[in-house]
mmCIF file of C-alpha atoms in Angstrom:
data_model
loop_
_atom_site.group_PDB
_atom_site.id
_atom_site.type_symbol
_atom_site.label_atom_id
_atom_site.label_comp_id
_atom_site.label_asym_id
_atom_site.label_seq_id
_atom_site.Cartn_x
_atom_site.Cartn_y
_atom_site.Cartn_z
ATOM 1 C CA MET A 15 -119.644 -176.752 185.134
ATOM 2 C CA ALA A 16 -118.568 -178.682 188.223
ATOM 3 C CA GLN A 17 -118.404 -175.494 190.279
ATOM 4 C CA ILE A 18 -121.954 -174.610 189.287
ATOM 5 C CA ASN A 19 -123.157 -178.068 190.293
ATOM 6 C CA PHE A 20 -121.373 -177.860 193.638
ATOM 7 C CA SER A 21 -122.814 -174.430 194.411
ATOM 8 C CA ILE A 22 -126.295 -175.661 193.503
ATOM 9 C CA LYS A 23 -125.768 -178.717 195.691
ATOM 10 C CA ASP A 24 -124.579 -176.577 198.629
ATOM 11 C CA GLU A 25 -127.522 -174.249 198.172
ATOM 12 C CA LEU A 26 -129.934 -177.190 198.044
ATOM 13 C CA ASN A 27 -128.381 -178.776 201.124
ATOM 14 C CA ALA A 28 -128.711 -175.516 203.051
ATOM 15 C CA LYS A 29 -132.326 -175.170 201.925
ATOM 16 C CA LEU A 30 -133.009 -178.812 202.718
ATOM 17 C CA GLU A 31 -131.625 -178.419 206.254
ATOM 18 C CA GLU A 32 -133.843 -175.384 206.759
ATOM 19 C CA VAL A 33 -136.921 -177.162 205.421
ATOM 20 C CA SER A 34 -136.273 -180.424 207.252
ATOM 21 C CA LYS A 35 -135.757 -178.625 210.578
ATOM 22 C CA LYS A 36 -139.046 -176.819 210.103
ATOM 23 C CA MET A 37 -140.767 -180.107 209.277
ATOM 24 C CA GLY A 38 -139.047 -182.017 212.083
ATOM 25 C CA LEU A 39 -137.507 -184.445 209.587
ATOM 26 C CA ALA A 40 -133.858 -183.530 210.081
ATOM 27 C CA LYS A 41 -133.091 -187.029 211.402
ATOM 28 C CA SER A 42 -134.563 -188.845 208.426
ATOM 29 C CA ASP A 43 -131.923 -189.450 205.754
ATOM 30 C CA TYR A 44 -134.441 -191.408 203.683
ATOM 31 C CA ILE A 45 -136.826 -188.478 203.454
ATOM 32 C CA LYS A 46 -133.900 -186.139 202.773
ATOM 33 C CA SER A 47 -132.787 -188.354 199.898
ATOM 34 C CA LEU A 48 -136.300 -188.298 198.412
ATOM 35 C CA ILE A 49 -136.469 -184.504 198.657
ATOM 36 C CA ILE A 50 -132.984 -184.152 197.141
ATOM 37 C CA GLU A 51 -133.987 -186.340 194.180
ATOM 38 C CA ASP A 52 -137.113 -184.235 193.605
ATOM 39 C CA LEU A 53 -135.061 -181.036 193.774
ATOM 40 C CA LYS A 54 -132.512 -182.408 191.304
ATOM 41 C CA LYS A 55 -135.260 -183.312 188.837
ATOM 42 C CA TYR A 56 -136.806 -179.864 189.267
ATOM 43 C CA ILE A 57 -133.481 -178.079 188.670
ATOM 44 C CA LEU A 58 -132.710 -180.186 185.604
ATOM 45 C CA ARG A 59 -136.145 -179.318 184.202
ATOM 46 C CA GLU A 60 -135.671 -175.616 184.943
ATOM 47 C CA ASN A 61 -132.183 -175.582 183.388
ATOM 48 C CA LYS A 62 -133.551 -177.018 180.143
ATOM 49 C CA LYS A 63 -135.990 -174.109 179.699
#
């Protein structure tokens, strides 16, 4: 289970870097943290289906 969570986290971080660079928000840890929380909630919802 832990390995799955880590791979999801790594994947999300890579995606987040890509998205934040495109949006010019790479320097904003606060915005990153908000996006990460939204992604976590989304993944938890998807995993329950």
